[in-house]
CSV table of C-alpha atoms in Angstrom, one decimal:
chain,number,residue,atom,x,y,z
A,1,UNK,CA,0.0,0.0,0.0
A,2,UNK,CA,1.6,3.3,-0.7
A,3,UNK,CA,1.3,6.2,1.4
A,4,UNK,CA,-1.6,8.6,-0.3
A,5,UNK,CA,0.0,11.6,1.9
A,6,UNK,CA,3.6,11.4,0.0
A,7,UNK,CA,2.0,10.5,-3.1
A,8,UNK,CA,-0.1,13.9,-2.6
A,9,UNK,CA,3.2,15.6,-2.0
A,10,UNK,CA,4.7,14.9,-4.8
A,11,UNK,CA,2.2,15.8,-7.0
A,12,UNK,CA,1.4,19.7,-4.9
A,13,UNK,CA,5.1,20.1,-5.1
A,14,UNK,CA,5.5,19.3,-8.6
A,15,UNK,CA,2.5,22.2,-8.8
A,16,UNK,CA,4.5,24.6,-6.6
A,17,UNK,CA,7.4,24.9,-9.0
A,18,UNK,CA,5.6,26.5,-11.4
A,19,UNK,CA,5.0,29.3,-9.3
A,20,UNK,CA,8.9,29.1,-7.6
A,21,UNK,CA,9.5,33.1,-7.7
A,22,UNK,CA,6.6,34.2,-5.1
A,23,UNK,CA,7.0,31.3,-2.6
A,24,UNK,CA,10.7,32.1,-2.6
A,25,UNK,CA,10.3,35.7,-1.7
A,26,UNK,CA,7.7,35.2,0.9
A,27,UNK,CA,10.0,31.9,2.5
A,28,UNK,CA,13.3,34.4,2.4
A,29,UNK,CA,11.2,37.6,4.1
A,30,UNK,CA,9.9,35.1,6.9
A,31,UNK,CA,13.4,34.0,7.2
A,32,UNK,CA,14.5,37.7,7.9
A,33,UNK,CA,11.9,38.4,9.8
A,34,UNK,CA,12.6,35.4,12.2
A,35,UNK,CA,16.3,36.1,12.4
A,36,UNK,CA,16.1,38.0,15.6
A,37,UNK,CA,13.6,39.2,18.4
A,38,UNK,CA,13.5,42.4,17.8
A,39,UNK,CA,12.8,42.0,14.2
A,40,UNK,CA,10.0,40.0,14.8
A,41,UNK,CA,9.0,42.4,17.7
A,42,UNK,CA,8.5,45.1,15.4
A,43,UNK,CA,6.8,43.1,13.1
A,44,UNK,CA,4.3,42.5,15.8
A,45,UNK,CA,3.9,46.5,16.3
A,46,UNK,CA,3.3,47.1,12.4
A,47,UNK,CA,0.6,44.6,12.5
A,48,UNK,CA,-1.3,46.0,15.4
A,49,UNK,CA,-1.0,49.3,13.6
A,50,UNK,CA,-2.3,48.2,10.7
A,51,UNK,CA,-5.4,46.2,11.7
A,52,UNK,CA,-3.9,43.3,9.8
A,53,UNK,CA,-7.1,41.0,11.5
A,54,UNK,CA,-5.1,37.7,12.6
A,55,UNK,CA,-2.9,37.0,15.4
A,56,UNK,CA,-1.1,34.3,14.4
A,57,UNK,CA,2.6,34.6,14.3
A,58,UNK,CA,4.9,33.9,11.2
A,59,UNK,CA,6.7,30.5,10.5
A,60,UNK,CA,9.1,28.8,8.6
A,61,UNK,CA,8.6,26.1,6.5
A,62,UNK,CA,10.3,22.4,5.0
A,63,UNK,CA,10.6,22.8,1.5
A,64,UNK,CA,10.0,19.0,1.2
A,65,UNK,CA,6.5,19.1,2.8
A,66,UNK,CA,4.3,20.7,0.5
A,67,UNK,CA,2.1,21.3,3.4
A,68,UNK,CA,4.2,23.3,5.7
A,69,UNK,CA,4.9,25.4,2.3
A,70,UNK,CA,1.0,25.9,2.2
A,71,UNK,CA,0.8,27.5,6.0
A,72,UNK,CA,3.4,29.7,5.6
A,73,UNK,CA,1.7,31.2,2.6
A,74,UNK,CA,-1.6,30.9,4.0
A,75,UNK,CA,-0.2,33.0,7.5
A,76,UNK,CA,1.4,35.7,5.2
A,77,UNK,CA,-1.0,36.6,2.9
A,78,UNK,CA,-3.2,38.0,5.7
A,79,UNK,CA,0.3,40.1,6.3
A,80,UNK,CA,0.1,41.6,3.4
A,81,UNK,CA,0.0,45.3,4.6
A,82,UNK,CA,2.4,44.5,7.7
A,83,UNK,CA,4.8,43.9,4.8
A,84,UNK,CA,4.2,47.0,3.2
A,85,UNK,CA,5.0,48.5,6.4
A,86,UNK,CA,7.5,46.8,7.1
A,87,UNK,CA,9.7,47.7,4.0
A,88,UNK,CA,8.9,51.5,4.3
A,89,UNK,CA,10.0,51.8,7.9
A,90,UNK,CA,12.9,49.2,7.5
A,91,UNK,CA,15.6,50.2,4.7
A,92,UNK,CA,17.7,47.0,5.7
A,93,UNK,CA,14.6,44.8,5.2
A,94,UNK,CA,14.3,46.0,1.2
A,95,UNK,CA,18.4,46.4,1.1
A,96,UNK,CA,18.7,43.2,2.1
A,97,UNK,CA,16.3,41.0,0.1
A,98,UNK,CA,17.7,43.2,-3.2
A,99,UNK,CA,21.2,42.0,-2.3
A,100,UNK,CA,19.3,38.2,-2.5
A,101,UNK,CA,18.5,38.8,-5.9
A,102,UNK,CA,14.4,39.2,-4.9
A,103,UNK,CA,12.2,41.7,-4.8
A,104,UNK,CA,9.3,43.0,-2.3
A,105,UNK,CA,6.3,41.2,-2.7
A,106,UNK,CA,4.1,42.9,-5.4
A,107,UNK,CA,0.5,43.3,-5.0
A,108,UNK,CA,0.1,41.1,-8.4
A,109,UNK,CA,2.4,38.8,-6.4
A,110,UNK,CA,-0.3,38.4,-3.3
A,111,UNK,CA,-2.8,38.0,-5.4
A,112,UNK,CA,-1.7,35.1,-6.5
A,113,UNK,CA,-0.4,34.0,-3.3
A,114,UNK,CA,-4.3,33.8,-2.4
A,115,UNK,CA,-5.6,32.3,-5.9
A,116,UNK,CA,-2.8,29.8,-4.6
A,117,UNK,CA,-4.0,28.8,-1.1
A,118,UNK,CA,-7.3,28.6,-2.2
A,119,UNK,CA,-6.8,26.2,-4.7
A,120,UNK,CA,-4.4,24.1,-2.5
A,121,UNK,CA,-6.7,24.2,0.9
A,122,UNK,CA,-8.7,21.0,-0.7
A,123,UNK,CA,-5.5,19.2,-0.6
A,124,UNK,CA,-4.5,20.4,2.6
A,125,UNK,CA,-7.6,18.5,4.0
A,126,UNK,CA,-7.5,15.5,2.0
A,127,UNK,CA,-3.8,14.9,3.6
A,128,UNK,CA,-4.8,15.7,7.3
A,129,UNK,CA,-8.1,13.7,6.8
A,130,UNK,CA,-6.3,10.7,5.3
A,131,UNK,CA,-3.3,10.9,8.2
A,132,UNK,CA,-5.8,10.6,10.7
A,133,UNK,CA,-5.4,7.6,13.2
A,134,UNK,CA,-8.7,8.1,15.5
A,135,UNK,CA,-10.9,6.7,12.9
A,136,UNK,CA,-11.2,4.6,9.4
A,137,UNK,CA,-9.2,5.9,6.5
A,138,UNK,CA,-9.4,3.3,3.9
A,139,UNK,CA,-13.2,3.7,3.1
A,140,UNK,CA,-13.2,7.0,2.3
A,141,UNK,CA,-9.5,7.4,0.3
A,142,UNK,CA,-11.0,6.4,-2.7
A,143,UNK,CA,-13.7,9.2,-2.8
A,144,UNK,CA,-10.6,11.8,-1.8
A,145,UNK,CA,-8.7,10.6,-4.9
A,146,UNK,CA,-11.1,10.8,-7.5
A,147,UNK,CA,-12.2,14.6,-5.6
A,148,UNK,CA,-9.0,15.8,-5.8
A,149,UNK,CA,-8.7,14.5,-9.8
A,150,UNK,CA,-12.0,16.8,-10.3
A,151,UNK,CA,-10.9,19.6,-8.7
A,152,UNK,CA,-7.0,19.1,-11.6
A,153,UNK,CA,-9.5,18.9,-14.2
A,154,UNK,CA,-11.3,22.2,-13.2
A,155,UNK,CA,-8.6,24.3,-12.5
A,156,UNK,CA,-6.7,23.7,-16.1
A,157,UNK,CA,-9.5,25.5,-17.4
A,158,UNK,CA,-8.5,28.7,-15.0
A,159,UNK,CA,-5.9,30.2,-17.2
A,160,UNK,CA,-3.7,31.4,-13.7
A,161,UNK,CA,-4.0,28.0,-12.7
A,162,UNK,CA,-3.6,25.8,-15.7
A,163,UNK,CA,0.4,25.7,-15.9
A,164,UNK,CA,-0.2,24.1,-12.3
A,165,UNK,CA,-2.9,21.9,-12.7
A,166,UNK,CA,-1.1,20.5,-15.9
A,167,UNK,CA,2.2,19.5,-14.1
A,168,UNK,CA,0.2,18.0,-10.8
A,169,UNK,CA,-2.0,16.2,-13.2
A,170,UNK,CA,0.6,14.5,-15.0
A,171,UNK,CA,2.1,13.3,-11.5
A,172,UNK,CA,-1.2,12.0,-10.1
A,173,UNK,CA,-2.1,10.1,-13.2
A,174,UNK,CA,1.0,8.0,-13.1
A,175,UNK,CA,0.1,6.5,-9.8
A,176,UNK,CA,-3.9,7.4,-9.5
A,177,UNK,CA,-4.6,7.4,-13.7
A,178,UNK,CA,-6.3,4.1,-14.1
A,179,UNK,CA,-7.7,1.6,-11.8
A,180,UNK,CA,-5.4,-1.1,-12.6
A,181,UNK,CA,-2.6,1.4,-10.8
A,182,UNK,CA,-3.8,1.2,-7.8
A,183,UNK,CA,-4.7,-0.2,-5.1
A,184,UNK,CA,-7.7,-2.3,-5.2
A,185,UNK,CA,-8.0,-2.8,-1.5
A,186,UNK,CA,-9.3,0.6,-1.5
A,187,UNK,CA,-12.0,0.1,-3.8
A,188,UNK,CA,-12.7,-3.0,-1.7
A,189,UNK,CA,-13.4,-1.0,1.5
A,190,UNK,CA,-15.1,1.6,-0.5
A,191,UNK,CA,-17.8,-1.1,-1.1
A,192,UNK,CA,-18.0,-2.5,2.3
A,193,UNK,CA,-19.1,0.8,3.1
A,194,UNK,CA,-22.9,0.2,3.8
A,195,UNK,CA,-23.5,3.9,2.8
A,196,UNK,CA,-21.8,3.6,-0.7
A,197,UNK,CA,-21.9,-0.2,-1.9
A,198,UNK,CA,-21.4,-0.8,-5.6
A,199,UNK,CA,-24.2,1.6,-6.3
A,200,UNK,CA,-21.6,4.8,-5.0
A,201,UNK,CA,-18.7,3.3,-6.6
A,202,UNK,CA,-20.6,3.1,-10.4
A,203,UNK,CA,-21.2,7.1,-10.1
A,204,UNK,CA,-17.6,7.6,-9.0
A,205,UNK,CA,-16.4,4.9,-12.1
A,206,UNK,CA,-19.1,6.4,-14.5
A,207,UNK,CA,-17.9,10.5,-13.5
A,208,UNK,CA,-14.4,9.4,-14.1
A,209,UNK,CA,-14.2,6.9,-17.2
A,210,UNK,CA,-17.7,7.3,-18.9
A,211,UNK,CA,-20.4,4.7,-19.4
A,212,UNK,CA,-18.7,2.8,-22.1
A,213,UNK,CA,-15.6,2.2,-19.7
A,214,UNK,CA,-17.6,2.3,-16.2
A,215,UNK,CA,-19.0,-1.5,-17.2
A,216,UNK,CA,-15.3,-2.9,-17.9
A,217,UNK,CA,-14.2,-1.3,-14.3
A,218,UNK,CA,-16.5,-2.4,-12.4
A,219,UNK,CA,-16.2,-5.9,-13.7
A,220,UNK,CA,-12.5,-5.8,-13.2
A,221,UNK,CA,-12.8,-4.5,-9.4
A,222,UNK,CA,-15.4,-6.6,-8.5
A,223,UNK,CA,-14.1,-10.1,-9.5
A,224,UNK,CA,-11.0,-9.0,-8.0
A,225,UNK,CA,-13.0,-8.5,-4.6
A,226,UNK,CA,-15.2,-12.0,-4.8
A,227,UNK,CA,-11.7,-13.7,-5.0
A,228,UNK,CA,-10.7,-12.1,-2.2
A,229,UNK,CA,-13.9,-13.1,0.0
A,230,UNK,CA,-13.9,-16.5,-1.8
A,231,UNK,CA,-10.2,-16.7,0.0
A,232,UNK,CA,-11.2,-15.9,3.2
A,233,UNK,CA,-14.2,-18.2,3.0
A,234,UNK,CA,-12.1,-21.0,2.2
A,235,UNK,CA,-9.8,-19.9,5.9
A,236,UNK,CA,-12.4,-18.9,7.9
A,237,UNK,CA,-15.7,-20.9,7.5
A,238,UNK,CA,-16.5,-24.0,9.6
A,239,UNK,CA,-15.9,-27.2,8.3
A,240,UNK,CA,-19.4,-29.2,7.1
A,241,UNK,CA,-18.3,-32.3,7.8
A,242,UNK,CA,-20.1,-33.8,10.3
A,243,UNK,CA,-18.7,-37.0,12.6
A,244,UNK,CA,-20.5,-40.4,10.9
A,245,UNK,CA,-20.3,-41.5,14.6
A,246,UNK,CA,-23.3,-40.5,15.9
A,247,UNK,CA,-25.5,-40.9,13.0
A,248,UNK,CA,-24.6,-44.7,13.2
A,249,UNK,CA,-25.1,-45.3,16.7
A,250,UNK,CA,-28.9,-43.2,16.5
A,251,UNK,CA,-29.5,-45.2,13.3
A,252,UNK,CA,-28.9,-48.6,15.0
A,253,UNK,CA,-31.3,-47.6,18.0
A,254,UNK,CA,-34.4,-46.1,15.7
A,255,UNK,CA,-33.2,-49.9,13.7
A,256,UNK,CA,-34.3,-52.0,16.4
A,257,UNK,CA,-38.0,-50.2,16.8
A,258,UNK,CA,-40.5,-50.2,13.3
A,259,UNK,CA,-40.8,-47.2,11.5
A,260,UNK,CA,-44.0,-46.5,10.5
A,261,UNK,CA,-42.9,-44.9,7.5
A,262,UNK,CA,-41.1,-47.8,6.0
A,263,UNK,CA,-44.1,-49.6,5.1
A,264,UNK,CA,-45.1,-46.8,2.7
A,265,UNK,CA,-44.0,-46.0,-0.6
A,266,UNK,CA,-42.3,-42.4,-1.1
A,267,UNK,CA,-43.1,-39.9,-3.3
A,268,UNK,CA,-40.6,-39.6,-6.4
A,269,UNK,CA,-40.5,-36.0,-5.0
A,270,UNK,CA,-39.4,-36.9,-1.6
A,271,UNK,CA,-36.9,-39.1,-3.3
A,272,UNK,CA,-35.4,-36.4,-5.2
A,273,UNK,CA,-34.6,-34.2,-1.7
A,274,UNK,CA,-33.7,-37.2,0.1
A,275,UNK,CA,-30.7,-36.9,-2.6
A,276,UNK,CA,-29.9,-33.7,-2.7
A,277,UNK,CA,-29.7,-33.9,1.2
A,278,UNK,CA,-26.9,-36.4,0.6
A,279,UNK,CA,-24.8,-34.5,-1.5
A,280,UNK,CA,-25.1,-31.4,0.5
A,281,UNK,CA,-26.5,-29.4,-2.1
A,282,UNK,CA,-27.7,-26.4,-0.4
A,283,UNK,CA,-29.0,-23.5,-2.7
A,284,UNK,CA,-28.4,-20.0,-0.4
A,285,UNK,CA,-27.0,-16.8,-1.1
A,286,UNK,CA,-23.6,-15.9,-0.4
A,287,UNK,CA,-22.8,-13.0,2.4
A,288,UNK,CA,-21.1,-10.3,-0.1
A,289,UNK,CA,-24.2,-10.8,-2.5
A,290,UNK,CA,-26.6,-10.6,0.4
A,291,UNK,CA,-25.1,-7.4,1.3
A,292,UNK,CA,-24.7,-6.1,-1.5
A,293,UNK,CA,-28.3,-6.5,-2.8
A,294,UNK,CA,-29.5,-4.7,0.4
A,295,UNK,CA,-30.0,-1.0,0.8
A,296,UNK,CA,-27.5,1.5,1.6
A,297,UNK,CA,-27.7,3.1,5.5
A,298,UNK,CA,-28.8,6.9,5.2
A,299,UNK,CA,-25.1,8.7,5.3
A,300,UNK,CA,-25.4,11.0,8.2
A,301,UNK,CA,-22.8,12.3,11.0
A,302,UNK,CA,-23.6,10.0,13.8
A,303,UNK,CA,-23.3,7.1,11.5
A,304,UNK,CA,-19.9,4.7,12.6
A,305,UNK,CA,-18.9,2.4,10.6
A,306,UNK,CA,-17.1,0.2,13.0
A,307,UNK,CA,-19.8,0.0,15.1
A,308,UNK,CA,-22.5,-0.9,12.2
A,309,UNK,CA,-20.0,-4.4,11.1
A,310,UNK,CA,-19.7,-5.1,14.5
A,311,UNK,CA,-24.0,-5.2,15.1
A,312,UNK,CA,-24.1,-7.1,11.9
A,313,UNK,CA,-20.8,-9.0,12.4
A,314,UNK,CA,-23.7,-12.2,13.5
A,315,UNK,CA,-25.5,-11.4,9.7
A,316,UNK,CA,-22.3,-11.5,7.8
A,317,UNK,CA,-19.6,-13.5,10.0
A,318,UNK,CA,-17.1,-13.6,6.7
A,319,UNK,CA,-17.5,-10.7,5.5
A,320,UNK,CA,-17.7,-9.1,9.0
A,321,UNK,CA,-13.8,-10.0,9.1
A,322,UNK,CA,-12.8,-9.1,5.5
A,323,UNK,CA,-14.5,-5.7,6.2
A,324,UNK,CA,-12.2,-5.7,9.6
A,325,UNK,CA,-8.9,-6.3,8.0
A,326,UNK,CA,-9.6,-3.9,5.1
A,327,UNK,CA,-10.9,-0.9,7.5
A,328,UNK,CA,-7.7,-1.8,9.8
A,329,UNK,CA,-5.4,-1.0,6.6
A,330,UNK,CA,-3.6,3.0,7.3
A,331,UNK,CA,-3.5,4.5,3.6
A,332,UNK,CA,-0.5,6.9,5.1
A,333,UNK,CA,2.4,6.3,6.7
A,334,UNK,CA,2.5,10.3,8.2
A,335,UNK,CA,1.4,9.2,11.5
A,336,UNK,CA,3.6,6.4,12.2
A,337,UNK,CA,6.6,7.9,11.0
A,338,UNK,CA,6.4,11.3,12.8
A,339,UNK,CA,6.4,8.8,15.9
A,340,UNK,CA,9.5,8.1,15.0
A,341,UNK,CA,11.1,11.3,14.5
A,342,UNK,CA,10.0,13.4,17.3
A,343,UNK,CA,13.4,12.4,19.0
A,344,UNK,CA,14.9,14.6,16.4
A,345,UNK,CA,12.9,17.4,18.2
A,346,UNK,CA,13.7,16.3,21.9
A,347,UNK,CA,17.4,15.8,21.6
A,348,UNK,CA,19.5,18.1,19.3
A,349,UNK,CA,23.0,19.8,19.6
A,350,UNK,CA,21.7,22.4,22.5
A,351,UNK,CA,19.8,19.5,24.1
A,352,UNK,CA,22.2,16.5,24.2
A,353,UNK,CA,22.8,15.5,27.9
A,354,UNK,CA,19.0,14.2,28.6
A,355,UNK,CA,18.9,11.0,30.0
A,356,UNK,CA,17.1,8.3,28.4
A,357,UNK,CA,14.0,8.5,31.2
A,358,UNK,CA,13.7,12.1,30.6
A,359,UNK,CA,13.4,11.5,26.9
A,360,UNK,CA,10.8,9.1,27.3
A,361,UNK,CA,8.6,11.2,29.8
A,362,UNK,CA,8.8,14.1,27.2
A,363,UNK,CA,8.1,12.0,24.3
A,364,UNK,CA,5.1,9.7,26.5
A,365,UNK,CA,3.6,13.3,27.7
A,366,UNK,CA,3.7,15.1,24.8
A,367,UNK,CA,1.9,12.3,23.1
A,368,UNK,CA,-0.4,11.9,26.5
A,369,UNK,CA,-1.1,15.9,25.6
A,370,UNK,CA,-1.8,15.9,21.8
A,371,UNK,CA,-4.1,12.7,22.2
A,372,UNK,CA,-6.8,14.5,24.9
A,373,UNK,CA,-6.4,18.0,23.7
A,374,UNK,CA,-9.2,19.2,21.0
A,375,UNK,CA,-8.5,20.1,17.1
A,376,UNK,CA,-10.7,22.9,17.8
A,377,UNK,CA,-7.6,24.8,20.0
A,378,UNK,CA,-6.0,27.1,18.4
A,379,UNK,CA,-2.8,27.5,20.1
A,380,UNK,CA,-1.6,30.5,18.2
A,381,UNK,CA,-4.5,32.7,19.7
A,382,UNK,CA,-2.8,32.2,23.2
A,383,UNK,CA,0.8,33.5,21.5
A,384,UNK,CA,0.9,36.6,23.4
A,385,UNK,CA,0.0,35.1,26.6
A,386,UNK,CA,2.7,32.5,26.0
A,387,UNK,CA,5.0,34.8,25.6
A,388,UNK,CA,4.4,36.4,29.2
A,389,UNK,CA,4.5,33.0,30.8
A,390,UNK,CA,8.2,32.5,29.2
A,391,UNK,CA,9.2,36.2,30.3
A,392,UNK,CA,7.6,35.4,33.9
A,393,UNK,CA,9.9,31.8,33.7
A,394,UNK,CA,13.2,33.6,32.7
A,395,UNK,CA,12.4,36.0,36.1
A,396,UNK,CA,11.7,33.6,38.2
A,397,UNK,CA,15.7,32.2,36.9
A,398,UNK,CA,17.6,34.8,37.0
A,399,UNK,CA,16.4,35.7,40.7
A,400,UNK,CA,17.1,32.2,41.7
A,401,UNK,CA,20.8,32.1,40.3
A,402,UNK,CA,20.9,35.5,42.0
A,403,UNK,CA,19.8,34.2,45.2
A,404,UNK,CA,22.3,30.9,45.0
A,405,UNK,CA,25.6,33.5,43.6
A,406,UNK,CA,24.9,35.7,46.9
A,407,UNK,CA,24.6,32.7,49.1
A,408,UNK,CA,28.2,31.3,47.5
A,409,UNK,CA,29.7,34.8,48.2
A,410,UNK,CA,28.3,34.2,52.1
A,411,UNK,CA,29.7,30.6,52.1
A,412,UNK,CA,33.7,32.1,51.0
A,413,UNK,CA,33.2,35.1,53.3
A,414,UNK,CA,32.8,32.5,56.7
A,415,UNK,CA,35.8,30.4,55.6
């Protein structure tokens, strides 16, 4: 399964290239900016006297995560007349940024800044939808990929945007193009969706290939998927064998009374059930078809997909498990690998004589923290307020090695 998040980033950052000469002035400004306190203090003074309307506080970004690249455009561009300000009471700031070879942001160049953002915020929540680990992924993933193909195909008719849509189309078709590309496990999941079924997954085939190519799709997806479930049949149904024990021993007791019934001829009918009782020939309809020929459950916000397969895990036992393993299945890799490189965070070359226990309480706690705290807090409303709280903690340090330097000079002045 390949991580949808990088795939998504490589195709935004193939996108952002085309537009390399704004991003880079806006990244190198921020830079600047972040340099020193009192450039960022007066920074903070030009936006209060400006009315600039947000409070949240410049940052840098990774030029490899096309996502950090989209907040620190997204932050800026509500900057746009701090900047202004900025560069007409700061020579060094316009000196300085000519001497780079750039230029002061233009207002032609904001504008597109914001055309930009708002054309990149759908893929911004389809990567921090799809990273999520608190609920099912792999249902919806399907529905995010053939959204975000719309949205290509929309803005190449935008003539600021089609020079960017172009080059991120070209990268998403080569893994998301044609159904045989991917991953069918997805599709699989999108179907064991009891709000979508097949019935969701012909509009999305039908609004993406046409009618004359939905039929061959769907055909190739869905004997794909009865394999599958004939697979996990074959591992996870009960045997129907039965022991011949038992039957032998009760036949040998009802043997020694009369039946009443053997005296009487049988119906050629009767005969004919009698046999197919023998062979086991059992006409029934299998779980996935049963399921599939039922209705779909009314989409709504309450609705939980875990919970539905595990109330109907008794209706549809085999499926009930394929549906498990497939929901189970994490179609990004973000989550578990920025696990792994908080410790980059924690320990660096000003930080390098923690012991092992103190790095695991700040790793456990600040995992403890981000798990109960709401998405709703925004922390960069409280920015002032932290700031008092570090300037209140760097009193409260300088008194105390105060305090312990005077009670040194006391301890030489006895001896």
């Amino acid at each position: 399964m390949r991580c949808v998040a990088h795939i998504l980033n490589l195709v935004v950052q193939d996108g952002i290239k085309k537009v390399d000469k704004p991003v880079e002035i806006i990244r190198w400004a921020v830079k600047w900016i972040r340099q020193s306190p009192s450039r960022i203090g007066k920074f903070t003074k030009f936006a209060k006297l400006v009315n600039s309307g947000t409070t949240k506080h410049l940052v840098r970004d990774v030029p490899t995560r096309w996502n950090s690249t989209y907040r620190i455009l997204n932050i800026t561009q509500a900057y746009e007349k701090t900047f202004e300000r900025y560069d007409l009471e700061e020579y060094e700031f316009r000196s300085d940024i000519e001497k780079a070879g750039l230029s002061i942001p233009s207002p032609s160049d904001w504008q597109h800044v914001r055309h930009l953002c708002h054309f990149l915020k759908p893929f911004c929540d389809v990567t921090e939808r799809i990273s999520g680990t608190l609920y099912v992924t792999s249902n919806t993933c399907i529905e995010d990929i053939y959204s975000i193909r719309t949205l290509l195909d929309d803005a190449i008719s935008d003539s600021s945007l089609c020079d960017i849509a172009l080059a991120m189309r070209v990268k998403f078709d080569k893994y998301f193009g044609e159904v045989e590309k991917m991953n069918l496990l997805l599709y699989f999941a999108l179907i064991l969706d009891p709000r979508n079924k097949v019935k969701y997954l012909v509009i999305l085939l039908e609004d993406r290939y046409g009618k004359e190519k939905m039929e061959e799709k769907k055909k190739y997806i869905m004997d794909s998927m009865y394999e599958l479930y004939n697979d996990y049949i074959r591992i996870h149904s009960p045997s129907t064998t039965f022991s011949t024990t038992g039957s032998n021993n009760s036949s040998s007791i009802l043997g020694k009374r009369q039946n009443p019934d053997a005296t009487t001829p049988k119906p050629p009918l009767r005969n004919k059930l009698r046999e197919k009782m023998k062979t086991n020939i059992v006409e029934s309809i299998g779980e996935l078809e049963k399921y599939l020929k039922e209705s779909v459950e009314e989409d709504s916000s309450m609705f939980n997909i875990v919970d539905w397969w595990k109330v109907n895990s008794l209706r549809f036992p085999i499926l009930s498990l394929m549906a498990k393993d497939l929901f189970a299945i994490p179609v990004s890799t973000v989550a578990s690998e920025s696990v792994f490189s908080t410790s980059g965070s924690v320990l660096d070359p000003y930080r390098s004589s923690l012991t092992p226990n103190i790095v695991e309480s700040i790793i456990c706690t600040q995992d403890w923290l981000r798990g109960g705290i709401s998405d709703n807090i925004d922390f960069e409303q409280d920015w002032e307020n932290l700031q008092e709280i570090d300037k209140e903690k760097l009193v409260r340090l300088i008194r105390a090695r105060i305090g312990y330097g005077n009670e040194c000079g006391n301890v030489k002045m006895q001896d």
